[in-house]
Coordinates of C-alpha atoms in Angstrom, one line a residue:
M1 CA -72.0 -52.6 -59.3
E2 CA -73.5 -55.0 -56.7
T3 CA -75.6 -57.9 -57.8
S4 CA -79.2 -58.0 -56.6
I5 CA -80.3 -60.9 -54.3
V6 CA -83.2 -61.6 -56.7
L7 CA -83.1 -62.1 -60.5
T8 CA -83.8 -59.0 -62.6
A9 CA -86.8 -58.9 -65.0
I10 CA -84.4 -59.6 -67.9
E11 CA -82.8 -62.5 -66.2
L12 CA -86.2 -64.0 -65.4
V13 CA -87.2 -63.7 -69.1
E14 CA -83.9 -65.4 -70.0
L15 CA -84.5 -68.2 -67.5
S16 CA -88.1 -68.9 -68.2
G17 CA -88.4 -67.9 -71.8
Y18 CA -91.6 -66.0 -71.0
R19 CA -92.3 -62.2 -70.8
K20 CA -95.6 -62.3 -68.9
P21 CA -95.3 -62.6 -65.2
S22 CA -98.1 -65.1 -65.0
A23 CA -96.4 -67.4 -67.6
Q24 CA -93.1 -67.0 -65.7
A25 CA -94.8 -68.0 -62.5
R26 CA -96.2 -71.1 -64.1
W27 CA -92.8 -72.0 -65.6
L28 CA -91.1 -71.5 -62.3
E29 CA -93.7 -73.7 -60.5
R30 CA -93.5 -76.5 -63.1
N31 CA -89.7 -76.5 -62.9
G32 CA -89.5 -76.5 -59.1
F33 CA -87.9 -73.0 -58.6
P34 CA -89.1 -71.4 -55.3
F35 CA -90.5 -67.9 -55.8
V36 CA -92.9 -65.4 -54.3
M37 CA -95.1 -62.9 -56.2
G38 CA -94.0 -59.3 -55.4
G39 CA -96.4 -56.4 -54.9
D40 CA -95.6 -55.3 -58.4
G41 CA -97.0 -58.6 -59.8
Q42 CA -93.6 -59.9 -60.8
P43 CA -92.2 -63.3 -59.5
K44 CA -89.3 -62.8 -57.2
V45 CA -86.7 -65.6 -57.4
L46 CA -83.6 -65.7 -55.2
R47 CA -80.4 -65.7 -57.3
Q48 CA -78.9 -68.3 -54.9
A49 CA -81.8 -70.7 -55.7
V50 CA -81.2 -70.5 -59.4
E51 CA -77.4 -70.7 -59.2
G52 CA -77.6 -73.7 -56.8
R53 CA -80.1 -75.5 -59.0
L54 CA -78.1 -74.9 -62.2
G55 CA -74.8 -75.8 -60.7
G56 CA -73.3 -72.4 -60.0
K57 CA -71.7 -71.8 -56.7
L58 CA -71.9 -68.5 -54.8
G59 CA -68.8 -67.1 -53.3
E60 CA -66.5 -69.5 -55.1
K61 CA -63.1 -68.1 -55.2
K62 CA -60.9 -68.2 -58.2
R63 CA -57.9 -70.5 -57.7
E64 CA -54.7 -68.6 -57.6
P65 CA -51.5 -70.1 -58.9
Q66 CA -49.3 -71.5 -56.1
L67 CA -45.6 -70.8 -56.0
R68 CA -43.5 -73.9 -55.4
L69 CA -39.9 -73.3 -54.7
R70 CA -37.1 -75.8 -54.8
S71 CA -35.4 -76.6 -51.5
G72 CA -33.4 -73.6 -50.4
Q73 CA -34.8 -71.1 -52.9
Q74 CA -36.1 -67.8 -51.7
P75 CA -38.9 -65.9 -53.5
L76 CA -37.9 -62.8 -55.4
Q77 CA -38.5 -59.4 -53.9
R78 CA -41.6 -57.5 -54.9
L79 CA -41.4 -55.7 -58.2
S80 CA -42.0 -52.3 -56.6
T81 CA -39.0 -52.8 -54.3
L82 CA -36.9 -53.9 -57.3
R83 CA -37.9 -50.9 -59.3
G84 CA -37.0 -48.5 -56.5
L85 CA -33.6 -50.2 -56.2
S86 CA -32.9 -49.9 -59.9
C87 CA -33.9 -46.2 -59.9
R88 CA -31.6 -45.4 -57.0
M89 CA -28.8 -47.3 -58.6
M90 CA -29.2 -45.4 -61.9
F91 CA -29.3 -42.0 -60.3
S92 CA -26.7 -42.5 -57.5
T93 CA -23.7 -40.2 -57.7
K94 CA -21.1 -42.7 -56.4

């Protein structure tokens, strides 16, 4: 499921603490969040604005562990390669 570019109605209630769109708009204005009023009467707040303001970072990649080998060591073969090798060895007729 893809995340919307604007906050959902539920997220807006969680952020502002208010259910009424007019109260949400007042809260957003008082707290310096940029927004526009949609044709449906609901405030539209960019997710990026909220995440940036609250310290979240968009597109932040999870750090992957880095493999550090000692001098002269080679990484092991992929597990799928090793599995195939072991199967061939078990079923060989030699």
